[in-house]
mmCIF file of C-alpha atoms and ligand atoms in Angstrom:
data_model
loop_
_atom_site.group_PDB
_atom_site.id
_atom_site.type_symbol
_atom_site.label_atom_id
_atom_site.label_comp_id
_atom_site.label_asym_id
_atom_site.label_seq_id
_atom_site.Cartn_x
_atom_site.Cartn_y
_atom_site.Cartn_z
ATOM 1 C CA MET X 1 18.602 -80.982 53.105
ATOM 2 C CA CYS X 2 15.223 -81.186 54.846
ATOM 3 C CA ILE X 3 11.963 -80.877 52.823
ATOM 4 C CA PHE X 4 11.069 -77.442 54.191
ATOM 5 C CA CYS X 5 14.594 -76.222 53.424
ATOM 6 C CA LYS X 6 13.922 -77.199 49.918
ATOM 7 C CA ILE X 7 10.800 -75.153 49.890
ATOM 8 C CA VAL X 8 12.686 -72.255 51.282
ATOM 9 C CA ASN X 9 15.186 -72.650 48.394
ATOM 10 C CA TYR X 10 12.314 -72.927 45.909
ATOM 11 C CA GLU X 11 13.622 -76.398 44.974
ATOM 12 C CA ILE X 12 10.238 -77.989 45.502
ATOM 13 C CA PRO X 13 6.943 -76.258 44.795
ATOM 14 C CA ALA X 14 4.731 -74.911 47.394
ATOM 15 C CA THR X 15 1.757 -72.276 47.493
ATOM 16 C CA ILE X 16 3.548 -69.462 49.154
ATOM 17 C CA VAL X 17 1.422 -66.863 50.856
ATOM 18 C CA TYR X 18 3.947 -64.834 52.722
ATOM 19 C CA ASP X 19 7.791 -64.458 52.113
ATOM 20 C CA ASN X 20 10.468 -62.201 53.564
ATOM 21 C CA ASP X 21 14.110 -62.329 54.550
ATOM 22 C CA ASP X 22 13.515 -64.384 57.789
ATOM 23 C CA VAL X 23 10.256 -66.436 57.150
ATOM 24 C CA ILE X 24 8.158 -68.016 54.547
ATOM 25 C CA ALA X 25 4.628 -69.255 54.786
ATOM 26 C CA PHE X 26 2.868 -71.742 52.450
ATOM 27 C CA ARG X 27 -0.283 -73.862 52.351
ATOM 28 C CA ASP X 28 -0.108 -77.233 54.028
ATOM 29 C CA LEU X 29 -0.136 -80.095 51.437
ATOM 30 C CA HIS X 30 -2.887 -81.874 53.535
ATOM 31 C CA PRO X 31 -5.011 -79.159 55.136
ATOM 32 C CA LYS X 32 -6.764 -80.058 58.304
ATOM 33 C CA ALA X 33 -9.022 -76.899 58.119
ATOM 34 C CA PRO X 34 -10.356 -74.651 55.334
ATOM 35 C CA LEU X 35 -7.288 -72.406 56.027
ATOM 36 C CA HIS X 36 -4.033 -74.414 56.937
ATOM 37 C CA VAL X 37 -0.766 -72.523 56.357
ATOM 38 C CA LEU X 38 2.702 -73.413 57.749
ATOM 39 C CA ILE X 39 4.977 -70.555 58.749
ATOM 40 C CA ILE X 40 8.622 -71.392 59.066
ATOM 41 C CA PRO X 41 12.025 -69.694 59.699
ATOM 42 C CA LYS X 42 14.111 -69.826 56.575
ATOM 43 C CA ARG X 43 17.094 -70.955 58.744
ATOM 44 C CA HIS X 44 16.806 -74.504 59.669
ATOM 45 C CA ILE X 45 15.927 -75.173 63.367
ATOM 46 C CA SER X 46 14.794 -78.743 63.943
ATOM 47 C CA SER X 47 12.430 -78.171 66.822
ATOM 48 C CA VAL X 48 11.808 -76.065 69.866
ATOM 49 C CA ASN X 49 14.264 -78.352 71.608
ATOM 50 C CA ASP X 50 17.063 -76.839 69.463
ATOM 51 C CA VAL X 51 16.024 -73.110 69.934
ATOM 52 C CA VAL X 52 18.831 -70.747 71.165
ATOM 53 C CA GLU X 53 18.826 -67.097 72.128
ATOM 54 C CA GLY X 54 20.067 -66.138 68.601
ATOM 55 C CA ASP X 55 16.891 -67.436 67.071
ATOM 56 C CA ALA X 56 14.626 -65.095 69.038
ATOM 57 C CA ALA X 57 14.196 -62.469 66.284
ATOM 58 C CA ALA X 58 13.542 -64.848 63.499
ATOM 59 C CA LEU X 59 11.122 -66.842 65.629
ATOM 60 C CA GLY X 60 9.274 -63.643 66.665
ATOM 61 C CA GLN X 61 8.813 -63.087 62.841
ATOM 62 C CA LEU X 62 6.595 -66.151 62.785
ATOM 63 C CA PHE X 63 4.155 -64.195 64.720
ATOM 64 C CA VAL X 64 4.334 -61.189 62.551
ATOM 65 C CA ALA X 65 3.675 -63.419 59.567
ATOM 66 C CA ALA X 66 0.808 -65.138 61.354
ATOM 67 C CA ARG X 67 -0.910 -61.868 62.006
ATOM 68 C CA ALA X 68 -0.351 -60.854 58.333
ATOM 69 C CA VAL X 69 -1.709 -64.216 57.019
ATOM 70 C CA ALA X 70 -4.639 -64.166 59.273
ATOM 71 C CA GLU X 71 -5.615 -60.694 57.978
ATOM 72 C CA ALA X 72 -4.924 -61.474 54.316
ATOM 73 C CA GLU X 73 -6.915 -64.681 54.482
ATOM 74 C CA GLY X 74 -9.845 -62.961 56.283
ATOM 75 C CA VAL X 75 -9.853 -64.972 59.509
ATOM 76 C CA ALA X 76 -8.478 -62.408 61.919
ATOM 77 C CA LYS X 77 -11.856 -61.653 63.323
ATOM 78 C CA SER X 78 -13.355 -65.176 63.291
ATOM 79 C CA GLY X 79 -10.254 -66.592 64.881
ATOM 80 C CA TYR X 80 -7.519 -69.066 64.257
ATOM 81 C CA ARG X 81 -5.364 -71.585 66.048
ATOM 82 C CA LEU X 82 -1.538 -71.451 66.100
ATOM 83 C CA VAL X 83 0.124 -74.849 66.750
ATOM 84 C CA MET X 84 3.796 -75.838 66.965
ATOM 85 C CA ASN X 85 4.217 -79.543 67.476
ATOM 86 C CA THR X 86 7.445 -80.700 69.237
ATOM 87 C CA GLY X 87 8.485 -84.341 69.163
ATOM 88 C CA ALA X 88 6.934 -87.631 68.865
ATOM 89 C CA HIS X 89 4.065 -87.253 71.458
ATOM 90 C CA ALA X 90 2.938 -84.011 69.858
ATOM 91 C CA GLY X 91 2.975 -85.503 66.340
ATOM 92 C CA GLN X 92 5.857 -83.509 64.870
ATOM 93 C CA THR X 93 6.569 -85.125 61.466
ATOM 94 C CA VAL X 94 8.878 -82.678 59.742
ATOM 95 C CA ASP X 95 11.973 -81.646 61.663
ATOM 96 C CA HIS X 96 12.035 -78.009 60.743
ATOM 97 C CA ILE X 97 10.241 -75.742 63.089
ATOM 98 C CA HIS X 98 6.819 -74.693 61.739
ATOM 99 C CA LEU X 99 3.960 -72.767 63.099
ATOM 100 C CA HIS X 100 0.539 -74.101 61.861
ATOM 101 C CA ILE X 101 -2.125 -71.536 61.329
ATOM 102 C CA LEU X 102 -5.510 -73.278 61.145
ATOM 103 C CA ALA X 103 -8.831 -71.449 60.589
ATOM 104 C CA GLY X 104 -12.104 -71.385 58.944
ATOM 105 C CA ARG X 105 -13.994 -73.598 61.222
ATOM 106 C CA ALA X 106 -14.667 -73.941 64.934
ATOM 107 C CA MET X 107 -11.818 -75.767 66.727
ATOM 108 C CA THR X 108 -12.376 -78.165 69.676
ATOM 109 C CA TRP X 109 -10.353 -77.930 72.813
ATOM 110 C CA PRO X 110 -8.422 -79.783 74.104
ATOM 111 C CA PRO X 111 -6.776 -80.994 71.078
ATOM 112 C CA GLY X 112 -6.605 -84.779 70.608
HETATM 113 P P1 5GP I 201 3.737 -81.646 61.851
HETATM 114 O O1 5GP I 201 2.934 -82.888 61.911
HETATM 115 O O2 5GP I 201 5.324 -81.845 61.810
HETATM 116 O O3 5GP I 201 3.421 -80.597 63.042
HETATM 117 O O4 5GP I 201 3.354 -80.879 60.498
HETATM 118 C C1 5GP I 201 3.919 -81.147 59.282
HETATM 119 C C2 5GP I 201 2.919 -80.647 58.213
HETATM 120 O O5 5GP I 201 3.702 -80.556 57.053
HETATM 121 C C3 5GP I 201 1.719 -81.554 58.040
HETATM 122 O O6 5GP I 201 0.567 -80.950 58.188
HETATM 123 C C4 5GP I 201 2.019 -81.953 56.494
HETATM 124 O O7 5GP I 201 0.639 -82.132 55.863
HETATM 125 C C5 5GP I 201 2.804 -80.900 55.979
HETATM 126 N N1 5GP I 201 3.749 -81.219 54.871
HETATM 127 C C6 5GP I 201 4.566 -82.358 54.894
HETATM 128 N N2 5GP I 201 5.217 -82.336 53.651
HETATM 129 C C7 5GP I 201 4.859 -81.198 53.009
HETATM 130 C C8 5GP I 201 5.182 -80.666 51.790
HETATM 131 O O8 5GP I 201 6.164 -81.272 51.032
HETATM 132 N N3 5GP I 201 4.590 -79.534 51.388
HETATM 133 C C9 5GP I 201 3.538 -79.010 52.172
HETATM 134 N N4 5GP I 201 3.077 -77.795 51.705
HETATM 135 N N5 5GP I 201 3.220 -79.393 53.351
HETATM 136 C C10 5GP I 201 3.863 -80.510 53.805
HETATM 137 ZN ZN1 ZN I 202 15.123 -77.545 57.188
#
């Protein structure tokens, strides 16, 4: 079982900030911004390369959660960045789809 599936199953600890039937959101272990939360579907999907039609509703829930987290954490107005890395060149290190929400400082563009 992958590390994020273990978080979904509450087998390893995480600071959970949002949790419903489809998705869970928790603070990144190594935050890259004052706010850094990972939002994941509870059902294991390795990467965007594996997404199928039947995943659409659960993946849509990632954005519903992102909005809720941004509002709860007080960054909805100041802004935030949503990132989903896919594969080696993007720097994906955990093979369970996750949407990063980063906020609390000005971001640069383009990303490195
Ligand atoms: P990626 O590089 O795959 O886009 O992002 C993976 C993220 O997961 C990284 O930001 C990393 O800090 C975070 N991460 C890896 N292992 C754990 C863990 O066990 N718990 C938490 N909360 N975050 C983790
Ligand atoms: Zn998984």
